[in-house]
Amino acid sequence: MSLTRRQKWRIEKIQAERVVRANKAADSNQNLGNSAEVQIGLVITRYGQRLLVESEAGDLVQCTARRNIDLSVAGDQVIFQMSDDNTGVVTALLERDNTLERSHKIIAANIDELWLVVAIEPHYQFDLIDRYLVVAENGNLPIRIVVNKIELSKNIEQVKTDFAMYQSIGYKVSYLSVKEQIGTAEFKQQLNDKTHIFLGQSGVGKSSH
Ligand SMILES: Nc1nc2c(ncn2[C@@H]2O[C@H](COP(=O)(O)OP(=O)(O)OP(=O)(O)O)[C@@H](O)[C@H]2O)c(=O)[nH]1
Ligand SMILES: [Mg+2]
């Protein structure tokens, strides 16, 4: 049985609280609220030095990070405390299960699922698909394929034949049209309570919903 992300958070929070308590005496440099509760959060995005962090309660908190901790990325789990001005201060970065790298830089962490989005237009290219699959396999990250804009296809049988090859070696393939809302409801159901990353060339529909 695998733990849900929430259960995992709770366990990690207990461990993190121990660490924070142990560090407290040694650490006098803080403008944290007096009895600011130690919280665990999920990094949604980073912009410059600021982080947007989702708390366990589901609140979005603007945070800055202590200088001495590694740069965090989307998907990271962090320990933070509220400061007096209602922003958060990230004081620790929890261990990562996995990472996605691009040009030797970590761009996301703790990924549950990568989705390689391809489309009828711009038309999918096998060499590009294979390159993404190699990135995923090298990072030991689960990846599935989404073929979007299927309503534009004049030969859906050919499309299915093309992707049968990937299915035969174990990749799951979904066929969608975001525009016509074909297959989208089932697709969205798979996206709950996990960290998903959408990959793929520009214009395929990654940002569409
Ligand atoms: N015909 C058709 N167009 C779609 C569909 N889904 C998305 N589009 C359109 O495709 C265009 C590109 O969609 P985006 O979601 O911006 O693509 P993207 O992958 O996020 O592109 P980048 O942000 O540049 O990487 C937009 O004009 C969408 O309206 C679809 O199912 N069918
Ligand atoms: Mg986009």
CSV table of C-alpha atoms and ligand atoms in Angstrom, one decimal:
chain,number,residue,atom,x,y,z
A,1,MET,CA,0.0,0.0,0.0
A,2,SER,CA,1.4,3.4,-0.8
A,3,LEU,CA,1.0,6.4,1.3
A,4,THR,CA,-1.1,9.3,-0.1
A,5,ARG,CA,0.8,12.6,-0.4
A,6,ARG,CA,-1.1,14.0,2.6
A,7,GLN,CA,-0.2,11.0,4.8
A,8,LYS,CA,3.4,11.4,3.7
A,9,TRP,CA,3.3,15.1,4.5
A,10,ARG,CA,2.1,14.4,8.0
A,11,ILE,CA,4.9,12.0,8.7
A,12,GLU,CA,7.5,14.4,7.2
A,13,LYS,CA,6.1,17.3,9.2
A,14,ILE,CA,6.6,15.4,12.4
A,15,GLN,CA,10.2,14.7,11.5
A,16,ALA,CA,10.7,18.3,10.4
A,17,GLU,CA,9.3,19.6,13.7
A,18,ARG,CA,11.9,17.6,15.5
A,19,VAL,CA,14.6,19.1,13.3
A,20,VAL,CA,13.3,22.6,13.8
A,21,ARG,CA,13.1,22.2,17.6
A,22,ALA,CA,16.7,20.9,17.6
A,23,ASN,CA,17.9,23.8,15.5
A,24,LYS,CA,16.0,26.5,17.4
A,25,ALA,CA,18.6,27.1,20.2
A,26,ALA,CA,21.4,27.5,17.7
A,27,ASP,CA,19.4,29.9,15.5
A,28,SER,CA,18.7,33.4,16.8
A,29,ASN,CA,18.6,35.3,13.5
A,30,GLN,CA,14.8,35.4,12.8
A,31,ASN,CA,12.0,37.8,12.5
A,32,LEU,CA,9.5,34.9,12.7
A,33,GLY,CA,6.2,35.4,14.5
A,34,ASN,CA,6.7,34.6,18.1
A,35,SER,CA,5.2,31.1,18.4
A,36,ALA,CA,4.9,30.7,14.6
A,37,GLU,CA,3.8,27.2,13.9
A,38,VAL,CA,6.0,25.1,11.8
A,39,GLN,CA,4.2,24.2,8.6
A,40,ILE,CA,4.9,22.0,5.7
A,41,GLY,CA,4.1,23.2,2.2
A,42,LEU,CA,4.3,22.4,-1.4
A,43,VAL,CA,6.2,24.8,-3.7
A,44,ILE,CA,3.9,25.8,-6.6
A,45,THR,CA,6.2,28.1,-8.4
A,46,ARG,CA,9.2,30.3,-7.9
A,47,TYR,CA,9.6,33.8,-9.3
A,48,GLY,CA,13.0,35.3,-8.6
A,49,GLN,CA,13.7,35.1,-4.8
A,50,ARG,CA,10.0,34.5,-4.0
A,51,LEU,CA,8.1,31.3,-3.7
A,52,LEU,CA,4.5,30.6,-3.8
A,53,VAL,CA,3.8,27.8,-1.3
A,54,GLU,CA,0.6,25.9,-0.7
A,55,SER,CA,0.0,25.0,2.9
A,56,GLU,CA,-1.6,21.7,4.1
A,57,ALA,CA,-4.8,23.6,4.6
A,58,GLY,CA,-4.7,24.6,0.9
A,59,ASP,CA,-3.8,28.3,1.4
A,60,LEU,CA,-1.4,30.0,-0.9
A,61,VAL,CA,1.4,31.8,0.9
A,62,GLN,CA,4.1,34.1,-0.4
A,63,CYS,CA,7.4,33.0,0.9
A,64,THR,CA,11.0,34.0,0.9
A,65,ALA,CA,13.7,31.4,1.6
A,66,ARG,CA,16.4,31.5,4.1
A,67,ARG,CA,19.7,32.2,2.3
A,68,ASN,CA,21.4,29.0,3.5
A,69,ILE,CA,19.0,26.5,2.0
A,70,ASP,CA,19.1,25.2,-1.5
A,71,LEU,CA,16.9,26.8,-4.2
A,72,SER,CA,13.6,25.1,-4.3
A,73,VAL,CA,11.6,24.3,-7.4
A,74,ALA,CA,7.9,23.5,-8.2
A,75,GLY,CA,7.0,20.2,-6.5
A,76,ASP,CA,9.4,20.7,-3.6
A,77,GLN,CA,8.1,20.1,0.0
A,78,VAL,CA,9.4,22.7,2.3
A,79,ILE,CA,9.1,23.7,6.0
A,80,PHE,CA,8.0,27.2,6.5
A,81,GLN,CA,6.8,29.6,9.3
A,82,MET,CA,4.7,32.7,9.0
A,83,SER,CA,6.5,35.9,9.8
A,84,ASP,CA,4.9,39.0,11.3
A,85,ASP,CA,4.1,40.6,7.9
A,86,ASN,CA,2.0,37.5,6.9
A,87,THR,CA,4.5,36.2,4.4
A,88,GLY,CA,6.2,32.9,5.0
A,89,VAL,CA,9.8,32.1,5.6
A,90,VAL,CA,11.0,28.8,4.2
A,91,THR,CA,13.4,27.3,6.6
A,92,ALA,CA,14.1,23.8,5.2
A,93,LEU,CA,13.8,21.8,2.1
A,94,LEU,CA,12.7,18.2,2.5
A,95,GLU,CA,14.4,15.4,0.7
A,96,ARG,CA,13.3,15.0,-2.9
A,97,ASP,CA,12.0,11.7,-4.3
A,98,ASN,CA,13.0,12.6,-7.8
A,99,THR,CA,13.8,15.6,-10.0
A,100,LEU,CA,13.4,16.7,-13.5
A,101,GLU,CA,16.4,18.4,-15.0
A,102,ARG,CA,16.9,20.5,-18.1
A,103,SER,CA,20.3,21.7,-19.2
A,104,HIS,CA,21.7,20.4,-15.8
A,105,LYS,CA,19.3,22.5,-13.8
A,106,ILE,CA,16.6,21.1,-11.6
A,107,ILE,CA,13.3,22.4,-12.8
A,108,ALA,CA,10.8,20.3,-10.8
A,109,ALA,CA,10.8,17.8,-8.0
A,110,ASN,CA,8.7,15.0,-6.5
A,111,ILE,CA,6.9,14.4,-9.7
A,112,ASP,CA,4.2,11.8,-9.7
A,113,GLU,CA,3.6,11.9,-13.4
A,114,LEU,CA,5.0,13.4,-16.5
A,115,TRP,CA,2.6,14.0,-19.4
A,116,LEU,CA,4.1,14.3,-22.8
A,117,VAL,CA,1.7,16.3,-24.8
A,118,VAL,CA,1.8,16.0,-28.6
A,119,ALA,CA,-0.8,17.1,-31.1
A,120,ILE,CA,-2.1,16.7,-34.6
A,121,GLU,CA,-1.1,20.3,-35.2
A,122,PRO,CA,1.9,21.0,-34.9
A,123,HIS,CA,2.1,17.4,-36.0
A,124,TYR,CA,3.9,15.0,-33.6
A,125,GLN,CA,7.4,13.9,-34.5
A,126,PHE,CA,8.7,10.5,-33.4
A,127,ASP,CA,12.2,11.7,-32.8
A,128,LEU,CA,11.0,14.4,-30.5
A,129,ILE,CA,8.7,12.0,-28.6
A,130,ASP,CA,11.6,9.6,-28.2
A,131,ARG,CA,13.8,12.3,-26.8
A,132,TYR,CA,11.3,13.2,-24.1
A,133,LEU,CA,10.9,9.5,-23.3
A,134,VAL,CA,14.6,9.2,-22.8
A,135,VAL,CA,14.7,12.2,-20.5
A,136,ALA,CA,11.9,10.5,-18.4
A,137,GLU,CA,13.5,7.1,-18.3
A,138,ASN,CA,16.9,8.6,-17.4
A,139,GLY,CA,15.3,10.4,-14.5
A,140,ASN,CA,13.3,7.3,-13.6
A,141,LEU,CA,10.1,9.4,-13.9
A,142,PRO,CA,6.8,7.9,-14.9
A,143,ILE,CA,5.6,9.3,-18.2
A,144,ARG,CA,2.4,9.0,-20.3
A,145,ILE,CA,1.5,10.4,-23.7
A,146,VAL,CA,-1.3,12.7,-24.5
A,147,VAL,CA,-2.3,13.2,-28.1
A,148,ASN,CA,-4.3,16.4,-28.3
A,149,LYS,CA,-6.4,18.1,-31.0
A,150,ILE,CA,-7.6,14.8,-32.3
A,151,GLU,CA,-10.6,16.6,-33.9
A,152,LEU,CA,-8.1,17.9,-36.4
A,153,SER,CA,-7.1,14.5,-37.6
A,154,LYS,CA,-8.4,13.3,-41.0
A,155,ASN,CA,-7.1,9.8,-40.3
A,156,ILE,CA,-7.5,8.8,-36.6
A,157,GLU,CA,-6.8,5.2,-37.4
A,158,GLN,CA,-3.3,6.1,-38.6
A,159,VAL,CA,-2.8,8.2,-35.4
A,160,LYS,CA,-3.8,5.2,-33.3
A,161,THR,CA,-1.5,2.9,-35.3
A,162,ASP,CA,1.4,5.4,-34.8
A,163,PHE,CA,0.9,5.3,-31.0
A,164,ALA,CA,0.2,1.6,-30.8
A,165,MET,CA,3.9,1.2,-31.0
A,166,TYR,CA,4.4,3.2,-27.8
A,167,GLN,CA,1.6,1.3,-26.1
A,168,SER,CA,3.1,-2.0,-27.0
A,169,ILE,CA,6.2,-1.1,-25.1
A,170,GLY,CA,4.3,0.0,-22.0
A,171,TYR,CA,3.4,3.7,-22.4
A,172,LYS,CA,-0.2,4.8,-21.7
A,173,VAL,CA,-1.6,6.9,-24.4
A,174,SER,CA,-4.7,9.2,-24.1
A,175,TYR,CA,-6.4,10.8,-27.0
A,176,LEU,CA,-8.0,14.2,-26.4
A,177,SER,CA,-9.5,17.3,-27.9
A,178,VAL,CA,-9.4,20.1,-25.4
A,179,LYS,CA,-11.2,22.2,-27.9
A,180,GLU,CA,-14.1,19.8,-28.4
A,181,GLN,CA,-13.8,18.5,-24.8
A,182,ILE,CA,-13.3,14.9,-26.0
A,183,GLY,CA,-11.8,12.7,-23.3
A,184,THR,CA,-11.0,15.7,-21.1
A,185,ALA,CA,-13.3,14.9,-18.2
A,186,GLU,CA,-11.8,11.4,-17.7
A,187,PHE,CA,-8.4,12.9,-18.2
A,188,LYS,CA,-8.8,15.6,-15.5
A,189,GLN,CA,-9.9,12.9,-13.0
A,190,GLN,CA,-6.4,11.5,-13.1
A,191,LEU,CA,-4.9,14.8,-12.0
A,192,ASN,CA,-6.0,15.0,-8.4
A,193,ASP,CA,-3.7,15.4,-5.4
A,194,LYS,CA,-0.5,14.8,-7.2
A,195,THR,CA,2.3,16.7,-8.9
A,196,HIS,CA,1.9,16.5,-12.6
A,197,ILE,CA,4.2,18.1,-15.2
A,198,PHE,CA,3.2,18.7,-18.8
A,199,LEU,CA,6.0,18.5,-21.3
A,200,GLY,CA,5.9,19.1,-25.1
A,201,GLN,CA,6.6,21.5,-27.8
A,202,SER,CA,5.0,24.9,-28.1
A,203,GLY,CA,1.4,25.1,-29.3
A,204,VAL,CA,0.3,21.5,-28.5
A,205,GLY,CA,-2.1,22.6,-25.8
A,206,LYS,CA,-0.3,22.1,-22.5
A,207,SER,CA,-1.9,25.3,-21.0
A,208,SER,CA,-5.3,24.7,-22.4
A,209,HIS,CA,-8.2,23.3,-20.3
B,1,LIG,N1,-8.0,22.7,-32.7
B,1,LIG,C1,-7.6,22.6,-31.4
B,1,LIG,N2,-6.9,23.6,-30.8
B,1,LIG,C2,-6.5,23.5,-29.6
B,1,LIG,C3,-6.8,22.3,-28.8
B,1,LIG,N3,-6.3,22.5,-27.6
B,1,LIG,C4,-5.6,23.7,-27.6
B,1,LIG,N4,-5.8,24.3,-28.8
B,1,LIG,C5,-5.2,25.6,-29.2
B,1,LIG,O1,-3.8,25.4,-29.4
B,1,LIG,C6,-3.2,26.7,-29.2
B,1,LIG,C7,-2.0,26.4,-28.2
B,1,LIG,O2,-2.4,26.0,-27.0
B,1,LIG,P1,-1.6,26.2,-25.7
B,1,LIG,O3,-2.3,25.5,-24.6
B,1,LIG,O4,-1.3,27.7,-25.5
B,1,LIG,O5,-0.2,25.4,-26.0
B,1,LIG,P2,1.1,25.2,-25.1
B,1,LIG,O6,1.4,23.8,-25.3
B,1,LIG,O7,0.8,25.7,-23.7
B,1,LIG,O8,2.1,26.1,-25.8
B,1,LIG,P3,3.4,26.9,-25.1
B,1,LIG,O9,2.9,27.6,-23.9
B,1,LIG,O10,3.9,27.8,-26.2
B,1,LIG,O11,4.4,25.8,-24.8
B,1,LIG,C8,-4.2,27.6,-28.6
B,1,LIG,O12,-4.7,28.4,-29.6
B,1,LIG,C9,-5.3,26.6,-28.1
B,1,LIG,O13,-6.6,27.2,-28.2
B,1,LIG,C10,-7.6,21.3,-29.4
B,1,LIG,O14,-8.0,20.3,-28.8
B,1,LIG,N5,-7.9,21.5,-30.7
B,2,MG,MG,1.6,27.1,-22.5
